[in-house]
Amino acid sequence: MPAVDVVWTPRGFGQTARRDWWWLQPLAVFLGLSTFFVYANWAAFQGNHYFWGPYLSPFYSPELFGESPHAWFGPKPDWWPSWWHYSPAHLILWAPGMFRVTCYYYRGAYYKAFWADPPSCTVGEPRKHYLGEHSFPLIMQNIHRYFLYCAVFILACLAYDAWQALWFTDPSTGHRSFGVGLGTLILITNVVLLSGYTFGCHSMRHLTGGRLDRLSESSLCKKAYDCSSCLNRRHMLWAWMSLASVMFSDIYVRLCSMGIWSDWRIF
Ligand code: FES
């Protein structure tokens, strides 16, 4: 084979030979994640209107200490500093938040969208050296597998909340009866979408697949691995749908609690 010398010319920031709309995806990611980040922080700081009837906002679940009937250990603890505004979401939201921040898919998406590293494939980036995830601070992203355990626990809590959302209390008699409202369906859908996202996690595949570079011999592990791999093929889609559903679930519960929306009781 004859060898051909190719001269490599470094590209300046944003330079590319691409003629497609390569900037559209990072822009959409930037807008989508920024919207969610601003809304989630605003909602978490409110500390009110996070429950209505049998519904509990997923931003506040599990509610460890709080004023709602869903609180596990009673009202706001005495040791909470008086100068710091209390919201039950502050105690738990760091776990699902870090699970998303360290997710392999989101990493690739926000590296491009937020600090242009690179802006897109074959598009010039604003720095000369690529340190990658083998050095500090990005090596810390490997903590993702541990946040998976937290995410599975929170998912179990949200599934329990969805079950609770099937039981309505009659305010006049205090009697609880089985029923389905639009809020129930929204909270159940949220659990389904979050399950698709969480169980399709790369770390879940490693967890179910076996050890090191060999698949487990157990047929149960193989089935779990196949199932996780199947969900993983659409991980990006699950990531965005579950992000939107968590946000919409909070909006729905909040607006019902504020009296702006009325829950539609199906039966
Ligand atoms: Fe996305 Fe684990 S890789 S949640």
PDB file of N, CA and C and ligand atoms in Angstrom, residues 99 103-105 144 197 201-203 235, ligand 1:
ATOM      1  N   PHE A  99     -27.338  11.461  39.887  1.00  0.00           N
ATOM      2  CA  PHE A  99     -27.488  10.304  38.993  1.00  0.00           C
ATOM      3  C   PHE A  99     -27.569  10.788  37.550  1.00  0.00           C
ATOM      4  N   CYS A 103     -24.633  10.613  34.428  1.00  0.00           N
ATOM      5  CA  CYS A 103     -25.100   9.639  33.415  1.00  0.00           C
ATOM      6  C   CYS A 103     -24.226   9.731  32.156  1.00  0.00           C
ATOM      7  N   TYR A 104     -23.886   8.589  31.589  1.00  0.00           N
ATOM      8  CA  TYR A 104     -23.018   8.564  30.406  1.00  0.00           C
ATOM      9  C   TYR A 104     -23.638   9.340  29.246  1.00  0.00           C
ATOM     10  N   TYR A 105     -24.959   9.209  29.063  1.00  0.00           N
ATOM     11  CA  TYR A 105     -25.567   9.926  27.950  1.00  0.00           C
ATOM     12  C   TYR A 105     -25.510  11.436  28.188  1.00  0.00           C
ATOM     13  N   HIS A 144     -20.809   7.378  39.226  1.00  0.00           N
ATOM     14  CA  HIS A 144     -22.168   7.146  38.719  1.00  0.00           C
ATOM     15  C   HIS A 144     -22.795   5.860  39.235  1.00  0.00           C
ATOM     16  N   TYR A 197     -35.559   4.520  32.100  1.00  0.00           N
ATOM     17  CA  TYR A 197     -34.281   5.245  32.146  1.00  0.00           C
ATOM     18  C   TYR A 197     -33.304   4.552  33.105  1.00  0.00           C
ATOM     19  N   CYS A 201     -29.648   1.900  32.381  1.00  0.00           N
ATOM     20  CA  CYS A 201     -28.364   2.553  32.711  1.00  0.00           C
ATOM     21  C   CYS A 201     -27.194   1.611  32.362  1.00  0.00           C
ATOM     22  N   HIS A 202     -26.094   2.168  31.882  1.00  0.00           N
ATOM     23  CA  HIS A 202     -24.907   1.357  31.567  1.00  0.00           C
ATOM     24  C   HIS A 202     -24.433   0.588  32.797  1.00  0.00           C
ATOM     25  N   SER A 203     -24.486   1.252  33.939  1.00  0.00           N
ATOM     26  CA  SER A 203     -24.011   0.596  35.165  1.00  0.00           C
ATOM     27  C   SER A 203     -24.925  -0.557  35.551  1.00  0.00           C
ATOM     28  N   HIS A 235     -31.602   4.776  25.380  1.00  0.00           N
ATOM     29  CA  HIS A 235     -31.347   5.463  26.657  1.00  0.00           C
ATOM     30  C   HIS A 235     -31.585   6.980  26.553  1.00  0.00           C
TER      31      HIS A 235
HETATM   32 FE1  FES B   1     -27.434   7.032  31.935  1.00  0.00          FE
HETATM   33 FE2  FES B   1     -26.543   5.394  33.915  1.00  0.00          FE
HETATM   34  S1  FES B   1     -25.741   5.733  31.934  1.00  0.00           S
HETATM   35  S2  FES B   1     -28.342   6.594  33.819  1.00  0.00           S
END
